[in-house]
Amino acid sequence: MFIKNTWYVIAWDKEVTGDGLFSRTVIGVPVLMYRTEDGKLVAMEDRCCHRGAPLSIGKRDGDCVRCMYHGLKFDATGQCVEAPAQPRIPPQAKVRTFPVVQQHRWIWIWMGDPAKADAGLIPQTPWLDHPDWRSLDGYIHYDVNYLLICDNLLDFSHLPFVHPTTLGGGTDYASFPPKVERLDNGVRVTRWALDTEPPAFVKAVRKEWVGKKVDRWNIYNFTLPAVLIMDSGNAPAGTGAPEGRRVDAVEFRGCQAITPETGNSTHYFFAQPHNFSIDNPEVTKSIHQNIVKAFEEDRAIITAQQKNLAIDPEFKMVPFAMDAALSQFRWAVTRRLEQEAAEAAAARVPQPVTLHREPI
Amino acid sequence: MFIKNTWYVIAWDKEVTGDGLFSRTVIGVPVLMYRTEDGKLVAMEDRCCHRGAPLSIGKRDGDCVRCMYHGLKFDATGQCVEAPAQPRIPPQAKVRTFPVVQQHRWIWIWMGDPAKADAGLIPQTPWLDHPDWRSLDGYIHYDVNYLLICDNLLDFSHLPFVHPTTLGGGTDYASFPPKVERLDNGVRVTRWALDTEPPAFVKAVRKEWVGKKVDRWNIYNFTLPAVLIMDSGNAPAGTGAPEGRRVDAVEFRGCQAITPETGNSTHYFFAQPHNFSIDNPEVTKSIHQNIVKAFEEDRAIITAQQKNLAIDPEFKMVPFAMDAALSQFRWAVTRRLEQEAAEAAAARVPQPVTLHREPI
Amino acid sequence: MFIKNTWYVIAWDKEVTGDGLFSRTVIGVPVLMYRTEDGKLVAMEDRCCHRGAPLSIGKRDGDCVRCMYHGLKFDATGQCVEAPAQPRIPPQAKVRTFPVVQQHRWIWIWMGDPAKADAGLIPQTPWLDHPDWRSLDGYIHYDVNYLLICDNLLDFSHLPFVHPTTLGGGTDYASFPPKVERLDNGVRVTRWALDTEPPAFVKAVRKEWVGKKVDRWNIYNFTLPAVLIMDSGNAPAGTGAPEGRRVDAVEFRGCQAITPETGNSTHYFFAQPHNFSIDNPEVTKSIHQNIVKAFEEDRAIITAQQKNLAIDPEFKMVPFAMDAALSQFRWAVTRRLEQEAAEAAAARVPQPVTLHREPI
């Protein structure tokens, strides 16, 4: 149901503190996270291997965590290292752990075969902690399947309709057709809206553009499992932005990661770094607030859509040309799921999720 | 699961205003309703054919409605007539519409094959807007399957038990056996209670009858899908009402329509027109308030019943003689459902509900 | 799914009053209880055999109960004895009744074959109404399957972890291995913790023991369906308690009954009788309050466990030595369920739960 051999964003770095026990469910698996004394990130199933109690309501004990049901203690590798009064600790008493990497403010987790976890595959989001860029941390929880959010992000023709007072600018925005290119693991979407009204969230921080026209671009890669990295911006109309001259432009590097929580709920991590007015926190705040407001607009329409789809699972959607990118992305998801299913069948071994049932 | 080729009450006429977008789910299908500028009623699926977003949270654009997810515009026939920046509109981009008829204050909808929608089949409820009659509009939402409400209305022997202070009159009411006749599409129930105490809601508006006896009648057709049209009233005992002489009588023409929302919820529309004291709004109000109170009494017992039945789907009811009318009606429902299933199979065509997936 | 031929605690005696109608669901069956004028307990299905309405929202009529939907009256044997205006009462119009026994403050019900209901099989809890013992009545409702609560009670090694400030005493408690013996219908668990810190709830009523050591025992039978009867206590360390000399001891006779409500919810009845300071209600209250607090601690961890288990029904628990008692008890439950299934198949008759569908 979910892609396993891939990196998912599980948290903002600040969410996992040094002494706490942080819990978040990813693709249906509850995950406990904490940091060891030397700062190393630990991610393990948030479920004691003994009777299934959540470890996150247990207690830290040095670099270990103790389940507060029967007192079993697990080290950072998930191995049970102490069991009160037990003659012996069963060797299979081990909680599954997951590869995790912290990179540019996001913590990424690999829910599949640990042997395949190559940190080099993690998308780059350098603007999240680069001194020339500013942004605030965004997170929204959705009660819908993650693919409906992907659909939304893969077709910006909804901007003037869903976001008239935030991301929307000229009502002609939808009439500029995007270019959609297939990538190895997703799609690349390029949309230029020329000689158009700047979007409201840009006018809010560049008041002198009210009444003026801009050339506006949104160029992004949307790759598996569901990560959007976008170069977007606006420059005064006709100053050469389409040809690469960004004169007096406002630029953003949108970073968005959609992580399935369950089949019906999703984590949405986002930030909208900008490289202008970086010494003015009010600008950063204004941009962030408008983005949050816009994403709540998305959440409202997508949640309404999800309810409508749930009423009739047989409902067949009529495809339009604007669905090109989302159709390609959904095809890439399906292809990857089939590939993982085939690999699992070929290996004739239990899925990684059952590793903790195996003898060590 | 539901009868399709029939007229359902979907709304009171005033609920669908000139400029709004009204949404109500009928037999599991969300329906959008509005009125065109020339006053014509429009009913279409409240689900954009593109990605399933509710059209009712969209916007009116003249006689059209625009989906506020991606801006698709649909005319009053459900045809997509505008799609921002699309090279072409797919011909199958059409939202299903439904025949609707406004008649005597109620709006009726036909959820089945439009070719079979004969307005002449709609039950007549002239008292709802006749100058000689008065009533107020009633609506209650139920969280039970509609057939449990039908059961209740098909056996008035519950009156003295469920409604002792509202519809109930003499405790002997249940002891007057009803006559049950089979109709083509339902049943006709006739019950005369002679020389009995008048019901509380009548005594409330005819105080001189307190302590007196009346002859009381409830004569109604209960027809598919679930519509009750009733001649009921009271006259001083022994003045000849059973023989057709209604001297100093209080008369009502109860109109009740039960419309399934989903398998587990129901819309209940009702009114209790009276033709006496029509210039005294307090009388109309008193009658209505007592009816509402009584129907809430029904809702309490039926909802408790539904919870009990849900616990054990295997529960077998023991039939009593008082179940004659409801048994016949349930049999009529089953027969009609079987008939529709047979017709659908014979036609070897998609069910009406899938029309919007077909090329035009 | 549940054992039927066994005695379940359904209520504290005071819950079923003389003139009321008491309703509680046991193993998925709603049960109505009341007392006849001569004090006899009545337990019948809380579901009218006619249309399934709850009898508990009906009315008492002498020793009978009247369903307030259509007025059917049932006597204390469940037989329908009055039906308004019916030409005849169908002989099968009978609501199923259940054997019930009140014994030592608890009311026990037999949900299976009445012919097998032997009151001699009811566990003895004399301390609940013995003049030499004091306790308060405890009841907690759980939203988990009853077996998770049984697991908890069958392994007291959780005491120092879940109950550090209530039932927990020395942190070494878990290191004293219990002796587990198989009984015909359950298990017997004996645990002695020697020269250990007294538990907090004991120190609260025996302040002179703060800083002292005790010998502590918990010796209990845990028998089908799920009843715990425990001899527990503390005596000054080394005064001979293990050898049977209880000098200056505090003693308790814990009585706990776990009754499944549905597959996902449970009734938990309990009391902690003590035989010291019986003239001091503050002592009784202190003990009870600490027990309630402790049992709420159990409820928190077990409910969290249940949520975690629900996420992944495939989760396989790793057994530890401390699971000996619960494993044996679960095995006893399974064996009994299989036995009842085999008996039902052999008898080739409807299960007792369908008795009311049979002609009398």
Short mmCIF file of N, CA, C and O in Angstrom, two decimals, chain B residues 77-125:
data_model
loop_
_atom_site.label_atom_id
_atom_site.label_comp_id
_atom_site.label_asym_id
_atom_site.label_seq_id
_atom_site.Cartn_x
_atom_site.Cartn_y
_atom_site.Cartn_z
N THR B 77 -27.57 21.93 -17.45
CA THR B 77 -27.78 20.55 -17.88
C THR B 77 -26.66 19.65 -17.37
O THR B 77 -26.61 18.47 -17.69
N GLY B 78 -25.70 20.25 -16.64
CA GLY B 78 -24.59 19.47 -16.11
C GLY B 78 -23.39 19.42 -17.05
O GLY B 78 -22.34 18.88 -16.70
N GLN B 79 -23.53 19.99 -18.24
CA GLN B 79 -22.43 19.94 -19.21
C GLN B 79 -21.32 20.90 -18.80
O GLN B 79 -21.59 22.03 -18.42
N CYS B 80 -20.08 20.45 -18.89
CA CYS B 80 -18.95 21.35 -18.65
C CYS B 80 -18.82 22.29 -19.84
O CYS B 80 -18.68 21.83 -20.98
N VAL B 81 -18.90 23.57 -19.56
CA VAL B 81 -18.88 24.55 -20.67
C VAL B 81 -17.65 25.45 -20.62
O VAL B 81 -17.44 26.26 -21.51
N GLU B 82 -16.84 25.29 -19.59
CA GLU B 82 -15.63 26.11 -19.51
C GLU B 82 -14.61 25.39 -18.64
O GLU B 82 -14.95 24.89 -17.56
N ALA B 83 -13.38 25.33 -19.15
CA ALA B 83 -12.30 24.72 -18.38
C ALA B 83 -11.07 25.58 -18.62
O ALA B 83 -10.56 25.65 -19.73
N PRO B 84 -10.62 26.27 -17.59
CA PRO B 84 -9.53 27.24 -17.75
C PRO B 84 -8.34 26.65 -18.49
O PRO B 84 -7.77 25.65 -18.06
N ALA B 85 -8.02 27.27 -19.63
CA ALA B 85 -6.78 26.96 -20.34
C ALA B 85 -6.71 25.56 -20.90
O ALA B 85 -5.63 25.09 -21.25
N GLN B 86 -7.83 24.87 -20.97
CA GLN B 86 -7.78 23.54 -21.55
C GLN B 86 -7.90 23.63 -23.07
O GLN B 86 -8.73 24.39 -23.58
N PRO B 87 -7.06 22.88 -23.78
CA PRO B 87 -7.17 22.90 -25.24
C PRO B 87 -8.55 22.44 -25.70
O PRO B 87 -9.11 22.94 -26.66
N ARG B 88 -9.14 21.49 -25.01
CA ARG B 88 -10.49 21.02 -25.35
C ARG B 88 -11.18 20.50 -24.09
O ARG B 88 -10.51 20.06 -23.14
N ILE B 89 -12.47 20.56 -24.10
CA ILE B 89 -13.24 20.00 -22.99
C ILE B 89 -13.69 18.60 -23.40
O ILE B 89 -14.33 18.44 -24.44
N PRO B 90 -13.33 17.60 -22.63
CA PRO B 90 -13.75 16.24 -23.01
C PRO B 90 -15.28 16.18 -23.07
O PRO B 90 -15.95 16.70 -22.18
N PRO B 91 -15.83 15.56 -24.12
CA PRO B 91 -17.31 15.53 -24.25
C PRO B 91 -17.97 14.82 -23.07
O PRO B 91 -19.10 15.13 -22.71
N GLN B 92 -17.27 13.88 -22.46
CA GLN B 92 -17.87 13.17 -21.33
C GLN B 92 -17.79 13.98 -20.04
O GLN B 92 -18.18 13.48 -18.97
N ALA B 93 -17.28 15.20 -20.13
CA ALA B 93 -17.19 16.05 -18.94
C ALA B 93 -18.58 16.61 -18.63
O ALA B 93 -18.91 17.74 -18.99
N LYS B 94 -19.35 15.81 -17.98
CA LYS B 94 -20.74 16.16 -17.72
C LYS B 94 -21.10 15.62 -16.35
O LYS B 94 -20.72 14.50 -15.99
N VAL B 95 -21.79 16.43 -15.59
CA VAL B 95 -22.27 15.98 -14.29
C VAL B 95 -23.71 15.53 -14.47
O VAL B 95 -24.49 16.19 -15.16
N ARG B 96 -24.03 14.43 -13.86
CA ARG B 96 -25.37 13.89 -13.98
C ARG B 96 -26.41 14.85 -13.38
O ARG B 96 -26.20 15.41 -12.31
N THR B 97 -27.51 15.05 -14.10
CA THR B 97 -28.61 15.85 -13.55
C THR B 97 -29.82 14.94 -13.30
O THR B 97 -29.86 13.81 -13.80
N PHE B 98 -30.75 15.46 -12.53
CA PHE B 98 -31.92 14.66 -12.15
C PHE B 98 -33.20 15.44 -12.44
O PHE B 98 -33.25 16.66 -12.21
N PRO B 99 -34.25 14.74 -12.87
CA PRO B 99 -35.55 15.41 -12.98
C PRO B 99 -36.01 15.88 -11.60
O PRO B 99 -35.88 15.13 -10.62
N VAL B 100 -36.49 17.10 -11.54
CA VAL B 100 -37.06 17.64 -10.29
C VAL B 100 -38.34 18.36 -10.60
O VAL B 100 -38.49 18.99 -11.65
N VAL B 101 -39.27 18.28 -9.67
CA VAL B 101 -40.57 18.94 -9.82
C VAL B 101 -40.94 19.57 -8.49
O VAL B 101 -40.84 18.92 -7.45
N GLN B 102 -41.32 20.83 -8.55
CA GLN B 102 -41.86 21.47 -7.35
C GLN B 102 -43.37 21.44 -7.43
O GLN B 102 -43.95 21.86 -8.43
N GLN B 103 -43.98 20.92 -6.41
CA GLN B 103 -45.45 20.77 -6.42
C GLN B 103 -45.97 20.91 -5.00
O GLN B 103 -45.55 20.17 -4.11
N HIS B 104 -46.85 21.85 -4.80
CA HIS B 104 -47.43 22.05 -3.47
C HIS B 104 -46.37 22.12 -2.37
O HIS B 104 -46.40 21.35 -1.41
N ARG B 105 -45.41 22.99 -2.54
CA ARG B 105 -44.40 23.29 -1.51
C ARG B 105 -43.29 22.25 -1.36
O ARG B 105 -42.28 22.52 -0.70
N TRP B 106 -43.44 21.10 -1.91
CA TRP B 106 -42.36 20.12 -1.81
C TRP B 106 -41.64 20.01 -3.14
O TRP B 106 -42.24 20.07 -4.22
N ILE B 107 -40.31 19.79 -3.07
CA ILE B 107 -39.52 19.53 -4.27
C ILE B 107 -39.25 18.03 -4.33
O ILE B 107 -38.73 17.46 -3.37
N TRP B 108 -39.65 17.45 -5.45
CA TRP B 108 -39.51 16.01 -5.64
C TRP B 108 -38.40 15.73 -6.66
O TRP B 108 -38.26 16.42 -7.65
N ILE B 109 -37.62 14.69 -6.40
CA ILE B 109 -36.51 14.35 -7.29
C ILE B 109 -36.63 12.89 -7.72
O ILE B 109 -37.11 12.04 -6.95
N TRP B 110 -36.21 12.63 -8.94
CA TRP B 110 -36.26 11.27 -9.52
C TRP B 110 -34.81 10.80 -9.71
O TRP B 110 -34.09 11.35 -10.53
N MET B 111 -34.39 9.84 -8.93
CA MET B 111 -32.99 9.42 -8.93
C MET B 111 -32.71 8.32 -9.95
O MET B 111 -31.57 7.90 -10.13
N GLY B 112 -33.74 7.81 -10.62
CA GLY B 112 -33.55 6.68 -11.53
C GLY B 112 -33.44 7.11 -12.98
O GLY B 112 -32.89 8.17 -13.31
N ASP B 113 -33.96 6.30 -13.87
CA ASP B 113 -33.90 6.55 -15.30
C ASP B 113 -34.76 7.76 -15.64
O ASP B 113 -35.99 7.71 -15.50
N PRO B 114 -34.15 8.85 -16.13
CA PRO B 114 -34.92 10.07 -16.40
C PRO B 114 -36.06 9.82 -17.38
O PRO B 114 -37.10 10.49 -17.31
N ALA B 115 -35.91 8.86 -18.29
CA ALA B 115 -36.95 8.61 -19.27
C ALA B 115 -38.25 8.14 -18.63
O ALA B 115 -39.32 8.24 -19.21
N LYS B 116 -38.12 7.62 -17.43
CA LYS B 116 -39.31 7.10 -16.75
C LYS B 116 -39.94 8.10 -15.78
O LYS B 116 -40.91 7.79 -15.11
N ALA B 117 -39.34 9.28 -15.70
CA ALA B 117 -39.79 10.26 -14.69
C ALA B 117 -41.09 10.92 -15.12
O ALA B 117 -41.09 11.92 -15.84
N ASP B 118 -42.19 10.39 -14.66
CA ASP B 118 -43.51 10.92 -15.00
C ASP B 118 -44.04 11.72 -13.81
O ASP B 118 -44.35 11.17 -12.76
N ALA B 119 -44.13 13.05 -14.01
CA ALA B 119 -44.57 13.92 -12.92
C ALA B 119 -45.97 13.56 -12.44
O ALA B 119 -46.36 13.88 -11.32
N GLY B 120 -46.73 12.89 -13.28
CA GLY B 120 -48.08 12.49 -12.90
C GLY B 120 -48.10 11.47 -11.78
O GLY B 120 -49.14 11.24 -11.16
N LEU B 121 -46.94 10.86 -11.52
CA LEU B 121 -46.86 9.86 -10.45
C LEU B 121 -46.66 10.46 -9.07
O LEU B 121 -46.72 9.77 -8.06
N ILE B 122 -46.39 11.77 -9.04
CA ILE B 122 -46.11 12.41 -7.75
C ILE B 122 -47.39 12.48 -6.90
O ILE B 122 -48.43 12.94 -7.38
N PRO B 123 -47.31 12.03 -5.66
CA PRO B 123 -48.49 12.11 -4.78
C PRO B 123 -48.95 13.56 -4.62
O PRO B 123 -48.14 14.48 -4.60
N GLN B 124 -50.23 13.73 -4.50
CA GLN B 124 -50.81 15.07 -4.36
C GLN B 124 -50.87 15.49 -2.89
O GLN B 124 -51.34 14.73 -2.05
N THR B 125 -50.37 16.69 -2.62
CA THR B 125 -50.43 17.23 -1.26
C THR B 125 -50.98 18.66 -1.31
O THR B 125 -50.33 19.60 -0.85
#
